[in-house]
Coordinates of C-alpha atoms in Angstrom, one line a residue:
L1 CA -73.2 11.7 26.8
M2 CA -68.9 10.8 26.5
D3 CA -69.7 9.1 23.6
T4 CA -71.0 11.6 21.5
L5 CA -68.2 13.9 22.2
P6 CA -65.4 14.2 19.9
T7 CA -62.2 12.7 20.9
E8 CA -58.6 12.9 20.5
L9 CA -55.8 9.6 21.5
K10 CA -52.7 11.0 22.3
I11 CA -49.4 9.4 23.8
T12 CA -47.2 11.2 25.9
D13 CA -43.4 10.7 26.6
T14 CA -43.9 8.1 29.3
G15 CA -45.9 6.1 27.1
T16 CA -49.2 6.9 28.5
A17 CA -52.3 7.0 26.4
V18 CA -54.5 9.9 27.3
L19 CA -58.1 10.1 25.8
T20 CA -59.0 14.1 25.4
H21 CA -62.6 15.0 24.8
S22 CA -63.5 18.1 23.2
N23 CA -65.1 19.8 26.8
A24 CA -62.1 19.4 28.3
L25 CA -62.3 16.2 30.3
T26 CA -59.8 13.7 29.9
T27 CA -59.7 10.6 30.9
N28 CA -56.5 8.6 31.6
M29 CA -56.1 5.5 30.1
P30 CA -53.4 2.7 31.3
S31 CA -49.9 2.8 29.6
V32 CA -49.5 1.3 26.6
P33 CA -46.0 0.6 25.8
T34 CA -44.8 1.7 22.4
P35 CA -42.4 0.1 20.8
K36 CA -39.2 2.6 19.5
T37 CA -38.0 1.6 16.4
H38 CA -34.1 2.2 17.4
K39 CA -34.6 -0.3 20.4
A40 CA -36.1 -2.9 18.7
E41 CA -33.6 -2.8 15.9
E42 CA -31.2 -2.9 18.3
E43 CA -32.5 -5.8 20.0
T44 CA -33.0 -7.9 17.0
K45 CA -29.0 -7.1 15.9
P46 CA -26.4 -9.9 16.2
P47 CA -24.0 -9.5 19.1
A48 CA -21.0 -7.6 17.3
P49 CA -18.1 -9.9 16.4
P50 CA -15.1 -10.0 19.1
P51 CA -12.3 -7.6 17.9
V52 CA -9.7 -9.6 15.3
E53 CA -6.2 -9.9 16.6
S54 CA -3.5 -7.7 14.6
N55 CA -1.1 -9.1 12.5
P56 CA 2.1 -9.9 14.3
F57 CA 3.9 -9.7 11.6
A58 CA 1.8 -6.3 9.9
E59 CA 3.4 -2.8 9.8
E60 CA 3.3 -0.8 12.9
E61 CA 1.1 2.5 12.6
E62 CA 3.5 5.6 13.3
G63 CA 4.2 6.6 16.4
E64 CA 3.8 2.9 17.9
E65 CA 6.4 1.3 20.1
E66 CA 7.4 -2.5 18.9
D67 CA 7.3 -4.2 22.3
N68 CA 7.1 -8.0 20.7
N69 CA 9.6 -8.5 18.9
P70 CA 12.9 -9.2 20.7
F71 CA 15.0 -7.6 17.8
G72 CA 12.8 -4.4 17.3
R73 CA 12.0 -2.6 14.5
E74 CA 14.2 -2.4 11.5
T75 CA 15.8 1.3 11.4
E76 CA 17.8 3.7 9.0
E77 CA 21.1 1.9 9.8
D78 CA 19.9 -1.4 9.2
V79 CA 19.1 0.0 5.4
V80 CA 21.5 -0.9 2.7
P81 CA 21.7 1.9 0.5
W82 CA 21.7 1.9 -3.4
S83 CA 25.5 1.5 -4.2
L84 CA 25.2 2.6 -7.5
Q85 CA 23.0 5.9 -7.0
D86 CA 26.3 8.2 -7.3
E87 CA 27.3 6.0 -10.6
K88 CA 24.1 6.3 -11.9
E89 CA 23.6 10.3 -12.2
L90 CA 27.2 10.8 -13.2
R91 CA 27.8 8.0 -15.7
W92 CA 24.7 6.4 -16.6
D93 CA 21.7 8.9 -16.8
P94 CA 23.3 11.1 -19.7
L95 CA 24.0 7.7 -22.0
F96 CA 20.5 6.6 -21.2
L97 CA 19.3 9.8 -22.3
E98 CA 21.6 9.3 -25.5
S99 CA 20.1 5.7 -26.2
G100 CA 16.3 7.4 -26.7
A101 CA 14.9 7.3 -23.4
A102 CA 12.7 10.6 -23.4
D103 CA 13.6 11.2 -19.7
L104 CA 15.1 9.9 -16.6
L105 CA 11.4 8.9 -15.4
S106 CA 10.8 7.2 -19.0
K107 CA 11.7 4.0 -20.4
L108 CA 14.2 2.4 -22.7
N109 CA 12.5 0.2 -25.2
A110 CA 14.0 -3.2 -25.4
G111 CA 15.6 -2.1 -29.4
D112 CA 17.6 0.8 -27.8
A113 CA 18.2 -0.8 -24.7
R114 CA 20.7 -3.9 -27.0
K115 CA 21.8 -1.7 -29.2
A116 CA 23.6 0.7 -25.6
L117 CA 24.4 -2.5 -24.2
M118 CA 25.8 -4.4 -27.4
A119 CA 28.0 -1.7 -27.9
T120 CA 29.8 -2.2 -24.2
G121 CA 31.3 -5.7 -26.5
V122 CA 30.0 -7.8 -24.0
P123 CA 29.4 -11.3 -25.3
T124 CA 25.8 -11.8 -26.3
K125 CA 25.2 -14.8 -23.7
S126 CA 26.0 -12.6 -20.8
L127 CA 23.9 -9.9 -22.2
R128 CA 21.1 -12.3 -21.8
A129 CA 21.7 -12.9 -17.8
I130 CA 22.4 -9.1 -17.5
W131 CA 19.2 -8.3 -19.1
D132 CA 17.2 -11.1 -16.9
L133 CA 19.1 -9.5 -13.8
S134 CA 18.8 -5.2 -14.5
D135 CA 14.7 -5.6 -15.9
I136 CA 13.8 -6.1 -12.5
D137 CA 9.9 -5.7 -13.1
K138 CA 10.3 -7.8 -16.0
D139 CA 8.3 -5.3 -18.8
G140 CA 10.7 -5.8 -21.6
A141 CA 12.0 -2.4 -21.2
L142 CA 14.8 -0.5 -18.8
D143 CA 14.2 2.6 -16.5
A144 CA 17.3 4.3 -15.6
E145 CA 18.0 2.8 -12.7
E146 CA 17.6 -0.9 -14.3
F147 CA 19.4 0.6 -17.4
T148 CA 21.9 1.6 -14.5
I149 CA 22.1 -2.3 -13.3
A150 CA 23.0 -3.3 -17.2
M151 CA 25.8 -0.9 -18.0
H152 CA 27.8 -1.8 -14.3
L153 CA 27.1 -5.6 -14.8
C154 CA 28.9 -4.9 -18.1
E155 CA 31.8 -3.1 -16.8
V156 CA 31.9 -6.0 -14.6
V157 CA 32.3 -8.4 -17.5
Q158 CA 34.3 -6.2 -19.0
E159 CA 37.0 -6.6 -16.3
G160 CA 36.9 -10.4 -16.4
G161 CA 34.2 -10.5 -13.2
E162 CA 31.5 -12.9 -14.0
V163 CA 28.3 -12.2 -14.0
P164 CA 26.4 -12.8 -10.2
A165 CA 23.5 -15.4 -10.6
E166 CA 21.6 -12.7 -8.4
L167 CA 21.9 -9.2 -7.4
E168 CA 23.8 -8.5 -4.4
E169 CA 20.7 -6.2 -2.0
E170 CA 23.2 -3.1 -2.1
K171 CA 22.8 -3.8 -6.4
V172 CA 18.9 -3.5 -6.0
P173 CA 17.6 -0.2 -6.2
M174 CA 15.7 1.2 -3.0
S175 CA 11.9 1.4 -5.0
K176 CA 12.9 -2.4 -6.6
R177 CA 12.9 -3.8 -3.3
K178 CA 10.4 -6.1 -1.9

């Protein structure tokens, strides 16, 4: 008689299979484990790698304290300001614009920069060294900061000084320091 009744198989939340007959008779069947896909996936994933140690020389996140470096972190007092900033604004920015730059954020091409530097009367040999020092990004043009360096070095030579082998830290604009 049971074989002729329509049946429906239901799985309960506890994983028990229940066979239901249309005449409301039920037969409990032994539990059949039902795999849950997310559990099976978790079990087959490789274990997470151990946490990577941070770079001991990396910049610290804001708010973190530096306990590991016995010399502490760099402070505003340690930063050497750009010594040519006032000179740039007062003396060299106007000449930079007069020499052909569209504005203070643009660059002076090599031809226009050459004319301005040649007008100083500094020998070509010195101008070559000055260009090498002042064209910090080596793009063949001078921005307003690089132009300021070049003009400052031209004045050093005009006053009887030598072109330095390299720029002192305070002569390098903050935006171009490494």
